[in-house]
Amino acid sequence: MRSINRVPYVIAAALLAFILGGTARPISAQVCDGDCNSDRHVMVDELVSGVSIALGKTAVSACASFDRDDDNTVTVDELIAAVRFALDDCPALDYPRDDELRLNQIQVLGSHNSYHIRPDPQILTLLGMGIAQLLSYDHPALDVQFDTQRVRQIEIDVFADPQGGLYASPVALRITSNDETIRIPEMETPGFKVFHLQDIDYKSSCGGRFVDCLEAVKRWSDEHPRHMPIMIQVEAKDDVLPDPGYGFVIPIPIGTAELDALDVEIRSVFPPERMITPDDVRGTHATLREAVTTDGWPTLGASRGKVLFTLDNEGKRNAYIAGHPSLQGRVLFTTSPIDAPEAAFRKLNDPVGDFDEIQAAVHAGFVVRTRSDADTMEARTNNTTPRDMAIASGAQWVSTDYPEPDPDFGTGFKVEIPDGTPARCNPLIAPEGCTSLDIENPAHLGAE
């Protein structure tokens, strides 16, 4: 309590709440009910505004901080919470720089083909050493990656299957089971399916459906609502595999209609308030590029507990932006030329050859995903140069297959963000004084 002459007003408000029959709610560590001007203090005039709103005499918009549950009303419980803050002051923020730091001022670890489980040894033998080597990596379940591997960016491959059942009986499964009639029930339902290569490399740690993977992410997010934003990179796949006579499935080509359906599936899991979309970033600017190179990306405070989606495929970009200039109404950010109206995200996977281009893009306001390793090669030889340059490049997302070493290789190769908790302040553009705990603190991930 800072001033004795405030006591009568505070007590009066508390008595009013008591007379009206309210009960106190638990106090949030971040939200400060009644703090209309966001100065972390609740003053007498703010309490008066709250009472007026509760009585229906003033619009909720006059002090939205009273309306913690966003139901456009102020209840007795919300008044009581404000009174308690007036008496004891608002608690210190766990993330005091949330209104300063922005989404692009971070650097964090990503995983490549995040759902991937290596094929059975029998299939790897049939494929031969060349292809088998490329597929010999695994990732644990998505929640394990988030919890123990400090991953905050994932990649998911999707195949269109609007009728369902197209990929329900992969050749590799029929061979290993010795059952020509075997089918995967989850693959029978309509919707996008998740795997690496049709018929050969079909296993997924989060189930065969795209929505299964999305729901796994959302469950973890629901349980850790104050996490830094998670980026989900989607690769839309429709390549036809050379068939030596097994009868490989020919994928459905993915064009604008299929990409429309992809947006629909994403929105079926994540509501608008849990996503960062191109429309959110563009705001009132004419183009997305103009927005990110002038006003910049949303703050971390506006991004916590949310996900954003990017489209991996340069070749699908035109089909995705058709009818949606500057990605209006779309869910995913596209990897686009730096001068395109919709440019905001860039995929530059070669941290050695693309090093200068990555740094220029980051300085200009774009977000970048790069890779520290590919096709198991760096891990097998312990070639750390791409890894070290990826981290030094300032790319916001550094993707790897090795958040943990592969014991089969014996090289100890792994990738981690220096001093990340899990992220670190971007080495190129973060403001002075930024610390990793300003971005995400493991102690402050849970519900308020």
CSV table of C-alpha atoms in Angstrom, one decimal:
chain,number,residue,atom,x,y,z
A,1,MET,CA,0.0,0.0,0.0
A,2,ARG,CA,1.6,3.3,-1.1
A,3,SER,CA,-0.8,6.0,0.2
A,4,ILE,CA,-3.0,6.1,3.3
A,5,ASN,CA,-5.6,8.2,1.6
A,6,ARG,CA,-6.3,5.5,-0.9
A,7,VAL,CA,-7.6,3.1,1.8
A,8,PRO,CA,-11.2,4.3,2.1
A,9,TYR,CA,-11.7,4.0,-1.7
A,10,VAL,CA,-10.1,0.6,-1.8
A,11,ILE,CA,-12.1,-0.7,1.1
A,12,ALA,CA,-15.3,0.7,-0.4
A,13,ALA,CA,-14.7,-1.2,-3.6
A,14,ALA,CA,-13.9,-4.3,-1.7
A,15,LEU,CA,-17.1,-4.0,0.4
A,16,LEU,CA,-19.1,-3.5,-2.8
A,17,ALA,CA,-17.7,-6.6,-4.2
A,18,PHE,CA,-18.4,-8.5,-1.0
A,19,ILE,CA,-21.9,-7.3,-0.8
A,20,LEU,CA,-22.5,-8.4,-4.3
A,21,GLY,CA,-21.4,-11.8,-3.4
A,22,GLY,CA,-18.1,-12.4,-5.1
A,23,THR,CA,-15.2,-14.6,-4.1
A,24,ALA,CA,-11.6,-13.9,-4.7
A,25,ARG,CA,-9.8,-15.8,-7.6
A,26,PRO,CA,-6.2,-16.9,-7.7
A,27,ILE,CA,-3.9,-14.0,-8.6
A,28,SER,CA,-2.1,-14.2,-11.9
A,29,ALA,CA,1.7,-13.7,-12.0
A,30,GLN,CA,1.4,-11.7,-15.2
A,31,VAL,CA,-2.1,-10.2,-15.6
A,32,CYS,CA,-2.8,-7.3,-13.3
A,33,ASP,CA,-6.6,-6.8,-13.2
A,34,GLY,CA,-7.6,-3.1,-13.2
A,35,ASP,CA,-4.2,-1.8,-14.5
A,36,CYS,CA,-5.8,0.3,-17.2
A,37,ASN,CA,-2.7,2.1,-18.3
A,38,SER,CA,-0.3,-0.9,-18.0
A,39,ASP,CA,2.0,0.8,-15.4
A,40,ARG,CA,1.8,-2.2,-13.0
A,41,HIS,CA,-0.2,-0.2,-10.5
A,42,VAL,CA,-3.9,-0.1,-9.8
A,43,MET,CA,-5.0,3.4,-8.7
A,44,VAL,CA,-8.3,4.7,-7.3
A,45,ASP,CA,-9.5,6.2,-10.5
A,46,GLU,CA,-9.0,2.8,-12.2
A,47,LEU,CA,-11.0,1.0,-9.5
A,48,VAL,CA,-13.8,3.6,-10.0
A,49,SER,CA,-13.7,2.8,-13.8
A,50,GLY,CA,-14.0,-0.9,-13.0
A,51,VAL,CA,-17.0,-0.4,-10.8
A,52,SER,CA,-18.6,1.7,-13.5
A,53,ILE,CA,-18.0,-1.0,-16.1
A,54,ALA,CA,-19.4,-3.7,-13.8
A,55,LEU,CA,-22.6,-1.6,-13.3
A,56,GLY,CA,-23.0,-1.2,-17.0
A,57,LYS,CA,-22.4,2.5,-17.1
A,58,THR,CA,-19.1,2.4,-19.0
A,59,ALA,CA,-17.9,0.2,-21.9
A,60,VAL,CA,-15.5,-2.6,-21.2
A,61,SER,CA,-13.1,-1.0,-23.7
A,62,ALA,CA,-12.5,1.9,-21.2
A,63,CYS,CA,-10.3,-0.6,-19.2
A,64,ALA,CA,-10.1,-4.0,-20.8
A,65,SER,CA,-7.7,-5.2,-18.1
A,66,PHE,CA,-10.6,-5.8,-15.7
A,67,ASP,CA,-12.1,-8.3,-18.2
A,68,ARG,CA,-9.6,-11.1,-17.8
A,69,ASP,CA,-11.7,-13.8,-19.3
A,70,ASP,CA,-12.6,-11.7,-22.4
A,71,ASP,CA,-16.3,-12.2,-22.1
A,72,ASN,CA,-17.0,-8.4,-22.5
A,73,THR,CA,-18.3,-8.1,-18.9
A,74,VAL,CA,-16.6,-7.3,-15.6
A,75,THR,CA,-17.7,-9.5,-12.8
A,76,VAL,CA,-17.5,-9.2,-9.0
A,77,ASP,CA,-14.6,-11.6,-9.0
A,78,GLU,CA,-12.7,-9.5,-11.4
A,79,LEU,CA,-13.3,-6.4,-9.3
A,80,ILE,CA,-12.0,-8.2,-6.2
A,81,ALA,CA,-8.8,-9.2,-8.0
A,82,ALA,CA,-8.3,-5.5,-9.0
A,83,VAL,CA,-8.8,-4.5,-5.4
A,84,ARG,CA,-6.2,-6.9,-4.2
A,85,PHE,CA,-3.7,-5.5,-6.7
A,86,ALA,CA,-4.6,-2.0,-5.5
A,87,LEU,CA,-3.7,-3.0,-2.0
A,88,ASP,CA,-0.6,-5.1,-2.7
A,89,ASP,CA,0.6,-3.8,-6.1
A,90,CYS,CA,1.0,-5.8,-9.3
A,91,PRO,CA,3.6,-8.6,-9.1
A,92,ALA,CA,6.7,-8.3,-11.1
A,93,LEU,CA,6.6,-9.6,-14.6
A,94,ASP,CA,8.2,-12.9,-15.4
A,95,TYR,CA,9.0,-11.6,-18.9
A,96,PRO,CA,9.6,-7.8,-18.4
A,97,ARG,CA,10.8,-7.3,-22.0
A,98,ASP,CA,7.8,-8.9,-23.6
A,99,ASP,CA,6.6,-5.5,-25.0
A,100,GLU,CA,10.1,-4.8,-26.4
A,101,LEU,CA,11.5,-8.0,-27.8
A,102,ARG,CA,10.1,-9.2,-31.2
A,103,LEU,CA,9.5,-12.6,-32.7
A,104,ASN,CA,12.4,-12.2,-35.1
A,105,GLN,CA,14.9,-11.2,-32.4
A,106,ILE,CA,15.4,-14.8,-31.3
A,107,GLN,CA,17.4,-17.9,-32.4
A,108,VAL,CA,16.2,-21.4,-31.6
A,109,LEU,CA,16.6,-25.0,-32.5
A,110,GLY,CA,14.4,-26.7,-35.0
A,111,SER,CA,14.1,-30.4,-36.0
A,112,HIS,CA,14.1,-31.6,-39.6
A,113,ASN,CA,11.3,-34.1,-40.6
A,114,SER,CA,10.3,-33.9,-37.0
A,115,TYR,CA,7.8,-36.8,-37.1
A,116,HIS,CA,10.4,-39.2,-38.7
A,117,ILE,CA,11.0,-42.8,-37.6
A,118,ARG,CA,13.6,-44.8,-39.6
A,119,PRO,CA,12.3,-47.7,-41.7
A,120,ASP,CA,12.6,-51.2,-40.5
A,121,PRO,CA,16.1,-52.8,-41.1
A,122,GLN,CA,14.6,-55.2,-43.7
A,123,ILE,CA,13.4,-52.3,-45.8
A,124,LEU,CA,16.7,-50.4,-45.4
A,125,THR,CA,18.5,-53.5,-46.7
A,126,LEU,CA,16.2,-53.8,-49.7
A,127,LEU,CA,16.8,-50.1,-50.5
A,128,GLY,CA,20.5,-50.4,-50.6
A,129,MET,CA,23.2,-48.5,-48.8
A,130,GLY,CA,22.8,-45.2,-50.7
A,131,ILE,CA,19.1,-44.6,-49.9
A,132,ALA,CA,19.2,-46.3,-46.5
A,133,GLN,CA,21.9,-44.0,-45.3
A,134,LEU,CA,19.7,-41.0,-46.0
A,135,LEU,CA,16.8,-42.4,-44.0
A,136,SER,CA,18.7,-43.6,-40.9
A,137,TYR,CA,17.6,-41.1,-38.3
A,138,ASP,CA,14.8,-40.8,-35.8
A,139,HIS,CA,13.0,-38.2,-33.8
A,140,PRO,CA,11.1,-38.8,-30.5
A,141,ALA,CA,7.5,-37.6,-30.1
A,142,LEU,CA,6.9,-33.9,-30.6
A,143,ASP,CA,6.2,-33.2,-26.9
A,144,VAL,CA,9.5,-34.9,-26.0
A,145,GLN,CA,11.3,-32.7,-28.5
A,146,PHE,CA,9.7,-29.6,-26.9
A,147,ASP,CA,10.3,-30.8,-23.3
A,148,THR,CA,13.8,-32.3,-23.4
A,149,GLN,CA,15.5,-31.3,-26.7
A,150,ARG,CA,14.8,-27.5,-26.6
A,151,VAL,CA,13.1,-27.7,-30.0
A,152,ARG,CA,10.7,-24.8,-30.9
A,153,GLN,CA,10.5,-25.3,-34.7
A,154,ILE,CA,9.3,-28.5,-36.4
A,155,GLU,CA,8.9,-29.7,-39.9
A,156,ILE,CA,6.0,-31.8,-41.2
A,157,ASP,CA,5.7,-33.4,-44.6
A,158,VAL,CA,2.1,-33.8,-45.9
A,159,PHE,CA,0.5,-35.7,-48.8
A,160,ALA,CA,-3.0,-35.0,-50.0
A,161,ASP,CA,-5.6,-37.8,-49.4
A,162,PRO,CA,-9.0,-36.2,-49.7
A,163,GLN,CA,-10.9,-39.4,-50.0
A,164,GLY,CA,-8.8,-41.4,-47.4
A,165,GLY,CA,-7.2,-44.8,-47.8
A,166,LEU,CA,-4.7,-43.9,-50.5
A,167,TYR,CA,-1.7,-44.6,-48.3
A,168,ALA,CA,-3.3,-47.1,-45.9
A,169,SER,CA,-1.4,-50.2,-47.2
A,170,PRO,CA,2.3,-49.2,-47.8
A,171,VAL,CA,4.5,-51.6,-49.7
A,172,ALA,CA,7.1,-51.6,-46.8
A,173,LEU,CA,4.4,-52.6,-44.3
A,174,ARG,CA,3.2,-55.4,-46.5
A,175,ILE,CA,6.7,-56.7,-46.9
A,176,THR,CA,7.7,-56.6,-43.3
A,177,SER,CA,4.4,-58.1,-42.1
A,178,ASN,CA,4.2,-60.7,-44.9
A,179,ASP,CA,0.5,-59.7,-45.2
A,180,GLU,CA,-0.7,-58.3,-48.5
A,181,THR,CA,-4.1,-57.3,-47.0
A,182,ILE,CA,-2.7,-55.3,-44.0
A,183,ARG,CA,-4.0,-51.7,-43.7
A,184,ILE,CA,-3.4,-48.8,-41.2
A,185,PRO,CA,-6.7,-47.7,-39.8
A,186,GLU,CA,-5.6,-44.1,-39.2
A,187,MET,CA,-4.7,-43.8,-42.9
A,188,GLU,CA,-8.3,-44.7,-43.9
A,189,THR,CA,-9.8,-41.3,-42.9
A,190,PRO,CA,-9.8,-38.4,-45.4
A,191,GLY,CA,-7.3,-35.7,-45.0
A,192,PHE,CA,-3.6,-34.9,-45.3
A,193,LYS,CA,-1.2,-37.7,-44.3
A,194,VAL,CA,2.2,-37.4,-42.7
A,195,PHE,CA,5.2,-39.5,-43.8
A,196,HIS,CA,8.5,-39.0,-45.7
A,197,LEU,CA,8.2,-41.2,-48.8
A,198,GLN,CA,5.1,-43.1,-49.9
A,199,ASP,CA,5.2,-46.9,-49.5
A,200,ILE,CA,8.9,-46.9,-48.3
A,201,ASP,CA,9.3,-44.5,-45.4
A,202,TYR,CA,5.8,-44.3,-44.0
A,203,LYS,CA,6.2,-44.1,-40.2
A,204,SER,CA,5.3,-41.1,-38.1
A,205,SER,CA,5.7,-40.6,-34.4
A,206,CYS,CA,2.5,-38.5,-34.1
A,207,GLY,CA,0.2,-40.7,-36.1
A,208,GLY,CA,-0.5,-40.9,-39.8
A,209,ARG,CA,-2.7,-37.8,-40.1
A,210,PHE,CA,-1.6,-34.2,-40.3
A,211,VAL,CA,-4.2,-33.3,-37.7
A,212,ASP,CA,-2.7,-35.8,-35.3
A,213,CYS,CA,0.6,-34.0,-35.4
A,214,LEU,CA,-1.1,-30.6,-35.0
A,215,GLU,CA,-3.2,-31.8,-32.1
A,216,ALA,CA,0.0,-33.1,-30.4
A,217,VAL,CA,1.5,-29.6,-30.7
A,218,LYS,CA,-1.6,-28.0,-29.4
A,219,ARG,CA,-1.8,-30.3,-26.4
A,220,TRP,CA,1.7,-29.3,-25.4
A,221,SER,CA,1.0,-25.7,-26.0
A,222,ASP,CA,-2.2,-25.8,-23.9
A,223,GLU,CA,-0.1,-27.3,-21.1
A,224,HIS,CA,2.6,-24.6,-21.5
A,225,PRO,CA,0.7,-21.5,-22.5
A,226,ARG,CA,3.6,-19.1,-22.0
A,227,HIS,CA,6.0,-20.7,-24.4
A,228,MET,CA,7.7,-18.7,-27.1
A,229,PRO,CA,6.1,-19.0,-30.5
A,230,ILE,CA,6.6,-22.3,-32.2
A,231,MET,CA,7.2,-22.4,-36.0
A,232,ILE,CA,5.7,-25.3,-37.9
A,233,GLN,CA,7.2,-25.7,-41.4
A,234,VAL,CA,5.0,-27.7,-43.8
A,235,GLU,CA,6.3,-29.4,-46.9
A,236,ALA,CA,3.6,-30.3,-49.4
A,237,LYS,CA,4.7,-33.4,-51.2
A,238,ASP,CA,3.5,-35.0,-54.4
A,239,ASP,CA,6.7,-36.4,-56.1
A,240,VAL,CA,6.3,-39.7,-57.9
A,241,LEU,CA,8.8,-42.3,-56.9
A,242,PRO,CA,10.6,-44.5,-59.5
A,243,ASP,CA,8.8,-47.9,-59.2
A,244,PRO,CA,10.8,-51.1,-59.6
A,245,GLY,CA,7.6,-53.0,-59.8
A,246,TYR,CA,6.1,-52.9,-56.3
A,247,GLY,CA,3.1,-50.8,-57.3
A,248,PHE,CA,4.0,-47.5,-55.5
A,249,VAL,CA,1.1,-45.1,-54.9
A,250,ILE,CA,1.1,-42.1,-57.3
A,251,PRO,CA,0.5,-39.0,-55.1
A,252,ILE,CA,-2.3,-36.5,-55.8
A,253,PRO,CA,-0.7,-33.3,-57.2
A,254,ILE,CA,-1.0,-30.5,-54.8
A,255,GLY,CA,-2.3,-27.2,-56.3
A,256,THR,CA,-4.4,-24.3,-55.0
A,257,ALA,CA,-7.4,-26.5,-54.1
A,258,GLU,CA,-5.3,-28.8,-52.0
A,259,LEU,CA,-3.5,-25.9,-50.4
A,260,ASP,CA,-6.9,-24.4,-49.5
A,261,ALA,CA,-7.7,-27.7,-47.8
A,262,LEU,CA,-4.4,-27.5,-45.9
A,263,ASP,CA,-5.4,-24.2,-44.5
A,264,VAL,CA,-8.8,-25.7,-43.5
A,265,GLU,CA,-7.1,-28.5,-41.6
A,266,ILE,CA,-4.8,-26.2,-39.7
A,267,ARG,CA,-7.7,-24.0,-38.7
A,268,SER,CA,-9.6,-27.1,-37.5
A,269,VAL,CA,-7.1,-27.5,-34.8
A,270,PHE,CA,-5.8,-24.0,-34.0
A,271,PRO,CA,-8.2,-21.1,-33.5
A,272,PRO,CA,-7.3,-17.7,-34.8
A,273,GLU,CA,-6.1,-16.4,-31.4
A,274,ARG,CA,-3.5,-19.2,-31.2
A,275,MET,CA,-1.9,-18.5,-34.5
A,276,ILE,CA,0.3,-15.8,-36.0
A,277,THR,CA,-0.8,-15.3,-39.6
A,278,PRO,CA,0.3,-13.1,-42.5
A,279,ASP,CA,-2.7,-10.9,-41.9
A,280,ASP,CA,-1.7,-10.4,-38.2
A,281,VAL,CA,1.8,-9.4,-39.3
A,282,ARG,CA,0.8,-7.2,-42.2
A,283,GLY,CA,-1.6,-5.1,-40.2
A,284,THR,CA,-2.5,-1.9,-42.1
A,285,HIS,CA,0.5,-2.1,-44.5
A,286,ALA,CA,-0.1,-2.6,-48.2
A,287,THR,CA,2.2,-5.7,-48.3
A,288,LEU,CA,3.7,-8.2,-45.9
A,289,ARG,CA,7.2,-7.2,-47.0
A,290,GLU,CA,6.5,-3.6,-46.1
A,291,ALA,CA,5.3,-4.6,-42.7
A,292,VAL,CA,8.3,-6.7,-41.7
A,293,THR,CA,10.9,-4.2,-43.0
A,294,THR,CA,9.3,-1.2,-41.3
A,295,ASP,CA,7.1,-1.9,-38.2
A,296,GLY,CA,8.6,-5.4,-37.8
A,297,TRP,CA,7.2,-8.6,-36.3
A,298,PRO,CA,4.8,-8.9,-33.3
A,299,THR,CA,6.3,-8.7,-29.9
A,300,LEU,CA,7.0,-11.8,-27.8
A,301,GLY,CA,4.2,-10.7,-25.5
A,302,ALA,CA,1.7,-10.8,-28.3
A,303,SER,CA,3.2,-14.1,-29.6
A,304,ARG,CA,3.4,-16.3,-26.4
A,305,GLY,CA,1.4,-19.5,-26.6
A,306,LYS,CA,1.0,-19.2,-30.4
A,307,VAL,CA,2.2,-21.0,-33.5
A,308,LEU,CA,3.0,-19.8,-37.0
A,309,PHE,CA,3.2,-21.9,-40.1
A,310,THR,CA,5.5,-21.6,-43.1
A,311,LEU,CA,5.3,-23.4,-46.5
A,312,ASP,CA,8.6,-25.1,-47.4
A,313,ASN,CA,7.9,-25.4,-51.1
A,314,GLU,CA,9.1,-22.7,-53.4
A,315,GLY,CA,7.4,-24.5,-56.2
A,316,LYS,CA,4.0,-24.3,-54.5
A,317,ARG,CA,4.3,-20.6,-53.7
A,318,ASN,CA,2.4,-19.3,-56.8
A,319,ALA,CA,-0.4,-21.8,-56.3
A,320,TYR,CA,-0.7,-20.7,-52.6
A,321,ILE,CA,-0.7,-17.0,-53.2
A,322,ALA,CA,-3.1,-17.2,-56.2
A,323,GLY,CA,-6.1,-15.0,-55.3
A,324,HIS,CA,-4.4,-14.0,-52.0
A,325,PRO,CA,-2.1,-11.1,-52.7
A,326,SER,CA,0.4,-10.6,-50.0
A,327,LEU,CA,-1.0,-13.8,-48.4
A,328,GLN,CA,-4.3,-12.1,-47.5
A,329,GLY,CA,-6.5,-14.6,-45.7
A,330,ARG,CA,-3.8,-17.3,-45.7
A,331,VAL,CA,-2.4,-19.3,-42.8
A,332,LEU,CA,1.1,-20.0,-44.0
A,333,PHE,CA,4.0,-17.7,-44.7
A,334,THR,CA,5.7,-18.7,-48.0
A,335,THR,CA,9.4,-18.8,-48.8
A,336,SER,CA,9.5,-16.0,-51.3
A,337,PRO,CA,12.1,-13.9,-53.2
A,338,ILE,CA,13.2,-11.0,-51.0
A,339,ASP,CA,11.5,-8.4,-53.2
A,340,ALA,CA,8.1,-10.2,-53.5
A,341,PRO,CA,5.1,-8.4,-51.8
A,342,GLU,CA,4.5,-11.5,-49.6
A,343,ALA,CA,8.1,-11.8,-48.6
A,344,ALA,CA,8.6,-12.3,-44.8
A,345,PHE,CA,10.0,-15.8,-44.4
A,346,ARG,CA,13.0,-17.2,-46.2
A,347,LYS,CA,14.3,-20.8,-46.4
A,348,LEU,CA,18.0,-20.7,-46.9
A,349,ASN,CA,19.2,-24.2,-46.1
A,350,ASP,CA,22.9,-23.9,-46.9
A,351,PRO,CA,24.5,-21.9,-44.1
A,352,VAL,CA,27.9,-22.0,-45.7
A,353,GLY,CA,26.9,-20.9,-49.2
A,354,ASP,CA,24.0,-18.8,-48.1
A,355,PHE,CA,25.8,-17.2,-45.1
A,356,ASP,CA,25.9,-13.6,-46.4
A,357,GLU,CA,22.3,-13.8,-47.8
A,358,ILE,CA,21.0,-15.1,-44.4
A,359,GLN,CA,22.6,-12.3,-42.5
A,360,ALA,CA,21.3,-9.7,-45.0
A,361,ALA,CA,17.8,-11.1,-44.7
A,362,VAL,CA,17.9,-11.1,-40.9
A,363,HIS,CA,19.2,-7.5,-40.8
A,364,ALA,CA,16.4,-6.5,-43.2
A,365,GLY,CA,13.6,-7.8,-40.9
A,366,PHE,CA,12.9,-11.2,-42.5
A,367,VAL,CA,12.8,-14.5,-40.6
A,368,VAL,CA,15.0,-17.3,-41.9
A,369,ARG,CA,15.2,-21.1,-41.5
A,370,THR,CA,18.5,-22.8,-42.3
A,371,ARG,CA,19.9,-26.3,-41.7
A,372,SER,CA,22.9,-27.4,-39.7
A,373,ASP,CA,23.1,-30.8,-41.3
A,374,ALA,CA,21.5,-32.9,-44.0
A,375,ASP,CA,21.2,-36.5,-45.1
A,376,THR,CA,23.1,-37.7,-42.0
A,377,MET,CA,26.4,-36.7,-43.6
A,378,GLU,CA,27.6,-34.1,-41.0
A,379,ALA,CA,26.7,-36.4,-38.1
A,380,ARG,CA,28.6,-39.4,-39.6
A,381,THR,CA,31.8,-37.4,-40.2
A,382,ASN,CA,31.4,-34.9,-37.3
A,383,ASN,CA,31.6,-32.0,-39.7
A,384,THR,CA,30.7,-29.1,-37.5
A,385,THR,CA,31.3,-26.3,-40.0
A,386,PRO,CA,27.8,-26.0,-41.3
A,387,ARG,CA,26.4,-26.2,-37.8
A,388,ASP,CA,28.7,-23.5,-36.5
A,389,MET,CA,28.0,-21.2,-39.5
A,390,ALA,CA,24.2,-21.8,-39.2
A,391,ILE,CA,24.3,-20.6,-35.6
A,392,ALA,CA,26.6,-17.7,-36.4
A,393,SER,CA,24.4,-16.6,-39.4
A,394,GLY,CA,21.7,-15.3,-37.2
A,395,ALA,CA,19.0,-17.4,-38.8
A,396,GLN,CA,16.0,-17.5,-36.4
A,397,TRP,CA,15.5,-21.3,-36.8
A,398,VAL,CA,18.5,-23.7,-37.1
A,399,SER,CA,17.1,-27.1,-38.1
A,400,THR,CA,18.8,-30.4,-37.4
A,401,ASP,CA,18.3,-34.2,-37.2
A,402,TYR,CA,20.5,-34.3,-34.1
A,403,PRO,CA,19.4,-32.4,-31.0
A,404,GLU,CA,21.0,-35.5,-29.5
A,405,PRO,CA,23.9,-37.5,-30.8
A,406,ASP,CA,23.3,-40.8,-32.7
A,407,PRO,CA,25.1,-43.5,-30.8
A,408,ASP,CA,25.4,-45.6,-33.9
A,409,PHE,CA,27.8,-43.0,-35.5
A,410,GLY,CA,30.0,-42.6,-32.4
A,411,THR,CA,31.0,-39.1,-33.4
A,412,GLY,CA,29.1,-37.2,-30.7
A,413,PHE,CA,27.7,-34.8,-33.3
A,414,LYS,CA,24.8,-32.7,-31.9
A,415,VAL,CA,23.3,-29.3,-32.4
A,416,GLU,CA,22.2,-26.9,-29.6
A,417,ILE,CA,21.8,-23.2,-29.3
A,418,PRO,CA,24.5,-21.6,-27.2
A,419,ASP,CA,23.1,-20.6,-23.8
A,420,GLY,CA,19.6,-21.3,-25.1
A,421,THR,CA,16.8,-21.8,-22.6
A,422,PRO,CA,15.8,-23.0,-25.2
A,423,ALA,CA,16.2,-19.9,-27.4
A,424,ARG,CA,18.8,-17.2,-27.2
A,425,CYS,CA,18.8,-13.6,-28.2
A,426,ASN,CA,19.5,-13.2,-31.9
A,427,PRO,CA,23.2,-12.6,-32.3
A,428,LEU,CA,22.6,-10.0,-35.1
A,429,ILE,CA,19.6,-8.0,-34.1
A,430,ALA,CA,18.6,-8.5,-30.5
A,431,PRO,CA,18.6,-5.3,-28.4
A,432,GLU,CA,21.3,-4.7,-25.9
A,433,GLY,CA,20.8,-6.4,-22.5
A,434,CYS,CA,18.6,-9.2,-23.9
A,435,THR,CA,19.0,-12.5,-22.2
A,436,SER,CA,17.8,-16.0,-23.0
A,437,LEU,CA,15.4,-16.0,-20.1
A,438,ASP,CA,13.7,-12.9,-21.5
A,439,ILE,CA,12.6,-15.2,-24.4
A,440,GLU,CA,11.6,-18.3,-22.6
A,441,ASN,CA,12.2,-19.3,-19.0
A,442,PRO,CA,11.6,-23.0,-18.2
A,443,ALA,CA,10.2,-21.9,-14.8
A,444,HIS,CA,7.5,-19.8,-16.4
A,445,LEU,CA,5.9,-22.0,-19.0
A,446,GLY,CA,2.8,-23.1,-17.1
A,447,ALA,CA,-0.6,-21.6,-16.7
A,448,GLU,CA,-0.8,-18.3,-14.9
